[in-house]
Amino acid sequence: MIAFVEGSIGTKEEEERIKAVRANSQYLITIGACATAGGLQALRNFNNTKAWTAGIYAHPQYISTLDTATAIAQHVRVDLELWGCPVNSHQVLSAIRALLFGVTPVQDHDKLCSECKRINVVCVMVTKGVPCMGPVTRTGCGVLCPRYDRDCYACYGPAENTNTDSLTHRFKELGLTSETIARRFFFINNGAPAFAKAGQMVSTAD
Ligand code: SF4
Ligand code: SF4
């Protein structure tokens, strides 16, 4: 049986449920940024969840939640992670097809910039000076944003061997403040270790 899991682990019940899902699955695939990196809600891991809950809800005593929102892989073994917010249907179908043929699906770890070059998309960081996250983001989306003249905001999470220091330096040259740069790392995939570390480094550097 193949289990497809969306969403992060944010409550005690979810902690228990994911163990039962794992026990009943031969293959477990996480789908999307929340399941794979904790999602936007993982920002609470850097803060005081109880204080946030009290600041947002009129009756926080009815909110039952863990102090953290974490990725599925922090709780059970994950066989394949599909990044993206949202994931791309081609990735899901090719993973299913591979599994039906008894083949291990291939994970793409390459950087988005490489895909830009392969399909001849003009670089928006070079030509327009916009702060594109492509140099540290994994490929898989088909270069959706740069194709339409927009900078990537890293919804596919970190690529392998990312040089976040170098990108931070480039963003500073483009005139971004440390706070703005930190926010670029502390976005949808803030829970991914490479982005969490980069965000913390730039926000404590000044
Ligand atoms: S547009 Fe972005 S992803 Fe594409 S080459 Fe330039 S920096 Fe890299
Ligand atoms: S270009 Fe970046 S932000 Fe846009 S869909 Fe692809 S990974 Fe996500």
PDB file of C-alpha atoms in Angstrom, residues 40-161:
ATOM      1  CA  LEU A  40       4.660  28.157   6.817  1.00  0.00           C
ATOM      2  CA  GLN A  41       3.267  27.136  10.213  1.00  0.00           C
ATOM      3  CA  ALA A  42       6.759  25.898  11.185  1.00  0.00           C
ATOM      4  CA  LEU A  43       7.603  29.571  11.813  1.00  0.00           C
ATOM      5  CA  ARG A  44       6.197  28.941  15.260  1.00  0.00           C
ATOM      6  CA  ASN A  45       9.204  26.696  15.964  1.00  0.00           C
ATOM      7  CA  PHE A  46      11.320  29.845  16.195  1.00  0.00           C
ATOM      8  CA  ASN A  47       8.906  31.525  18.601  1.00  0.00           C
ATOM      9  CA  ASN A  48       6.705  31.012  21.622  1.00  0.00           C
ATOM     10  CA  THR A  49       3.647  29.105  20.367  1.00  0.00           C
ATOM     11  CA  LYS A  50       1.638  29.681  23.531  1.00  0.00           C
ATOM     12  CA  ALA A  51       2.176  33.457  23.323  1.00  0.00           C
ATOM     13  CA  TRP A  52       1.184  33.443  19.639  1.00  0.00           C
ATOM     14  CA  THR A  53      -1.953  31.406  20.328  1.00  0.00           C
ATOM     15  CA  ALA A  54      -2.940  33.765  23.121  1.00  0.00           C
ATOM     16  CA  GLY A  55      -2.363  36.759  20.828  1.00  0.00           C
ATOM     17  CA  ILE A  56      -4.506  35.373  17.997  1.00  0.00           C
ATOM     18  CA  TYR A  57      -7.427  33.487  19.544  1.00  0.00           C
ATOM     19  CA  ALA A  58     -10.055  34.952  21.841  1.00  0.00           C
ATOM     20  CA  HIS A  59     -10.223  31.643  23.765  1.00  0.00           C
ATOM     21  CA  PRO A  60      -6.783  30.011  23.461  1.00  0.00           C
ATOM     22  CA  GLN A  61      -7.734  27.439  26.102  1.00  0.00           C
ATOM     23  CA  TYR A  62      -9.674  25.580  23.369  1.00  0.00           C
ATOM     24  CA  ILE A  63      -6.667  25.328  21.062  1.00  0.00           C
ATOM     25  CA  SER A  64      -4.973  21.968  21.386  1.00  0.00           C
ATOM     26  CA  THR A  65      -1.640  22.044  19.623  1.00  0.00           C
ATOM     27  CA  LEU A  66       1.993  21.050  19.961  1.00  0.00           C
ATOM     28  CA  ASP A  67       4.584  23.793  20.391  1.00  0.00           C
ATOM     29  CA  THR A  68       6.037  22.859  16.998  1.00  0.00           C
ATOM     30  CA  ALA A  69       4.885  22.119  13.448  1.00  0.00           C
ATOM     31  CA  THR A  70       7.260  19.561  11.970  1.00  0.00           C
ATOM     32  CA  ALA A  71       7.872  17.564   8.819  1.00  0.00           C
ATOM     33  CA  ILE A  72       6.660  13.958   8.551  1.00  0.00           C
ATOM     34  CA  ALA A  73      10.257  12.698   8.286  1.00  0.00           C
ATOM     35  CA  GLN A  74      10.910  13.964  11.815  1.00  0.00           C
ATOM     36  CA  HIS A  75       8.391  11.405  13.078  1.00  0.00           C
ATOM     37  CA  VAL A  76       8.503   8.352  10.804  1.00  0.00           C
ATOM     38  CA  ARG A  77      10.558   6.963   7.943  1.00  0.00           C
ATOM     39  CA  VAL A  78       9.673   8.616   4.630  1.00  0.00           C
ATOM     40  CA  ASP A  79      10.408   6.830   1.354  1.00  0.00           C
ATOM     41  CA  LEU A  80       9.975   9.754  -1.026  1.00  0.00           C
ATOM     42  CA  GLU A  81       9.572  13.487  -0.534  1.00  0.00           C
ATOM     43  CA  LEU A  82       7.764  15.546  -3.169  1.00  0.00           C
ATOM     44  CA  TRP A  83       8.549  19.210  -2.574  1.00  0.00           C
ATOM     45  CA  GLY A  84       6.617  22.230  -3.756  1.00  0.00           C
ATOM     46  CA  CYS A  85       3.700  24.418  -2.795  1.00  0.00           C
ATOM     47  CA  PRO A  86       1.868  23.018  -4.592  1.00  0.00           C
ATOM     48  CA  VAL A  87       3.591  19.953  -6.005  1.00  0.00           C
ATOM     49  CA  ASN A  88       3.604  19.482  -9.723  1.00  0.00           C
ATOM     50  CA  SER A  89       1.311  16.806 -11.167  1.00  0.00           C
ATOM     51  CA  HIS A  90       4.109  15.421 -13.361  1.00  0.00           C
ATOM     52  CA  GLN A  91       6.158  14.604 -10.266  1.00  0.00           C
ATOM     53  CA  VAL A  92       3.246  12.816  -8.606  1.00  0.00           C
ATOM     54  CA  LEU A  93       2.403  10.816 -11.741  1.00  0.00           C
ATOM     55  CA  SER A  94       5.999   9.862 -12.432  1.00  0.00           C
ATOM     56  CA  ALA A  95       6.408   8.686  -8.810  1.00  0.00           C
ATOM     57  CA  ILE A  96       3.248   6.558  -9.063  1.00  0.00           C
ATOM     58  CA  ARG A  97       4.281   5.204 -12.459  1.00  0.00           C
ATOM     59  CA  ALA A  98       7.736   4.246 -11.143  1.00  0.00           C
ATOM     60  CA  LEU A  99       6.250   2.484  -8.130  1.00  0.00           C
ATOM     61  CA  LEU A 100       3.727   0.578 -10.270  1.00  0.00           C
ATOM     62  CA  PHE A 101       6.648  -0.675 -12.382  1.00  0.00           C
ATOM     63  CA  GLY A 102       8.564  -1.657  -9.244  1.00  0.00           C
ATOM     64  CA  VAL A 103      11.205   1.041  -9.759  1.00  0.00           C
ATOM     65  CA  THR A 104      12.415   3.464  -7.088  1.00  0.00           C
ATOM     66  CA  PRO A 105      11.281   7.004  -8.053  1.00  0.00           C
ATOM     67  CA  VAL A 106      14.074   9.453  -8.770  1.00  0.00           C
ATOM     68  CA  GLN A 107      14.382  12.543  -6.587  1.00  0.00           C
ATOM     69  CA  ASP A 108      15.436  15.773  -8.254  1.00  0.00           C
ATOM     70  CA  HIS A 109      17.993  17.735  -6.194  1.00  0.00           C
ATOM     71  CA  ASP A 110      19.352  20.023  -8.894  1.00  0.00           C
ATOM     72  CA  LYS A 111      19.122  23.805  -8.647  1.00  0.00           C
ATOM     73  CA  LEU A 112      16.444  25.792 -10.433  1.00  0.00           C
ATOM     74  CA  CYS A 113      19.091  27.873 -12.214  1.00  0.00           C
ATOM     75  CA  SER A 114      20.270  24.741 -14.057  1.00  0.00           C
ATOM     76  CA  GLU A 115      16.772  24.191 -15.425  1.00  0.00           C
ATOM     77  CA  CYS A 116      16.564  27.857 -16.455  1.00  0.00           C
ATOM     78  CA  LYS A 117      19.711  27.390 -18.495  1.00  0.00           C
ATOM     79  CA  ARG A 118      18.543  24.102 -20.014  1.00  0.00           C
ATOM     80  CA  ILE A 119      15.320  25.629 -21.332  1.00  0.00           C
ATOM     81  CA  ASN A 120      16.743  29.062 -22.188  1.00  0.00           C
ATOM     82  CA  VAL A 121      14.793  31.185 -19.727  1.00  0.00           C
ATOM     83  CA  VAL A 122      16.309  34.661 -19.388  1.00  0.00           C
ATOM     84  CA  CYS A 123      17.641  35.219 -15.866  1.00  0.00           C
ATOM     85  CA  VAL A 124      15.479  37.753 -14.004  1.00  0.00           C
ATOM     86  CA  MET A 125      18.157  38.377 -11.375  1.00  0.00           C
ATOM     87  CA  VAL A 126      20.732  39.361 -14.009  1.00  0.00           C
ATOM     88  CA  THR A 127      18.424  41.303 -16.332  1.00  0.00           C
ATOM     89  CA  LYS A 128      16.017  42.892 -13.837  1.00  0.00           C
ATOM     90  CA  GLY A 129      17.961  42.817 -10.578  1.00  0.00           C
ATOM     91  CA  VAL A 130      15.171  41.025  -8.707  1.00  0.00           C
ATOM     92  CA  PRO A 131      16.118  38.767  -5.769  1.00  0.00           C
ATOM     93  CA  CYS A 132      15.528  35.317  -7.223  1.00  0.00           C
ATOM     94  CA  MET A 133      15.899  32.311  -4.897  1.00  0.00           C
ATOM     95  CA  GLY A 134      16.610  30.000  -7.842  1.00  0.00           C
ATOM     96  CA  PRO A 135      20.316  29.487  -7.019  1.00  0.00           C
ATOM     97  CA  VAL A 136      19.389  27.659  -3.789  1.00  0.00           C
ATOM     98  CA  THR A 137      16.038  26.129  -4.798  1.00  0.00           C
ATOM     99  CA  ARG A 138      15.480  22.623  -6.089  1.00  0.00           C
ATOM    100  CA  THR A 139      14.126  22.169  -9.532  1.00  0.00           C
ATOM    101  CA  GLY A 140      10.885  20.396 -10.451  1.00  0.00           C
ATOM    102  CA  CYS A 141       8.361  23.164 -11.078  1.00  0.00           C
ATOM    103  CA  GLY A 142       9.358  23.748 -14.694  1.00  0.00           C
ATOM    104  CA  VAL A 143      10.809  27.194 -13.813  1.00  0.00           C
ATOM    105  CA  LEU A 144       7.310  28.489 -13.420  1.00  0.00           C
ATOM    106  CA  CYS A 145       8.065  31.965 -12.038  1.00  0.00           C
ATOM    107  CA  PRO A 146      11.128  33.061 -14.072  1.00  0.00           C
ATOM    108  CA  ARG A 147       9.281  31.927 -17.215  1.00  0.00           C
ATOM    109  CA  TYR A 148       6.774  34.691 -16.444  1.00  0.00           C
ATOM    110  CA  ASP A 149       9.439  37.265 -15.545  1.00  0.00           C
ATOM    111  CA  ARG A 150       9.079  36.754 -11.799  1.00  0.00           C
ATOM    112  CA  ASP A 151      11.639  35.826  -9.196  1.00  0.00           C
ATOM    113  CA  CYS A 152      11.468  32.393  -7.572  1.00  0.00           C
ATOM    114  CA  TYR A 153      10.440  32.420  -3.878  1.00  0.00           C
ATOM    115  CA  ALA A 154      11.704  28.899  -3.205  1.00  0.00           C
ATOM    116  CA  CYS A 155       8.454  26.998  -2.861  1.00  0.00           C
ATOM    117  CA  TYR A 156      10.308  23.815  -3.877  1.00  0.00           C
ATOM    118  CA  GLY A 157      12.684  24.041  -0.931  1.00  0.00           C
ATOM    119  CA  PRO A 158      16.457  23.842  -0.864  1.00  0.00           C
ATOM    120  CA  ALA A 159      18.469  22.084  -3.553  1.00  0.00           C
ATOM    121  CA  GLU A 160      21.471  19.998  -2.536  1.00  0.00           C
ATOM    122  CA  ASN A 161      24.786  21.739  -1.728  1.00  0.00           C
TER     123      ASN A 161
END
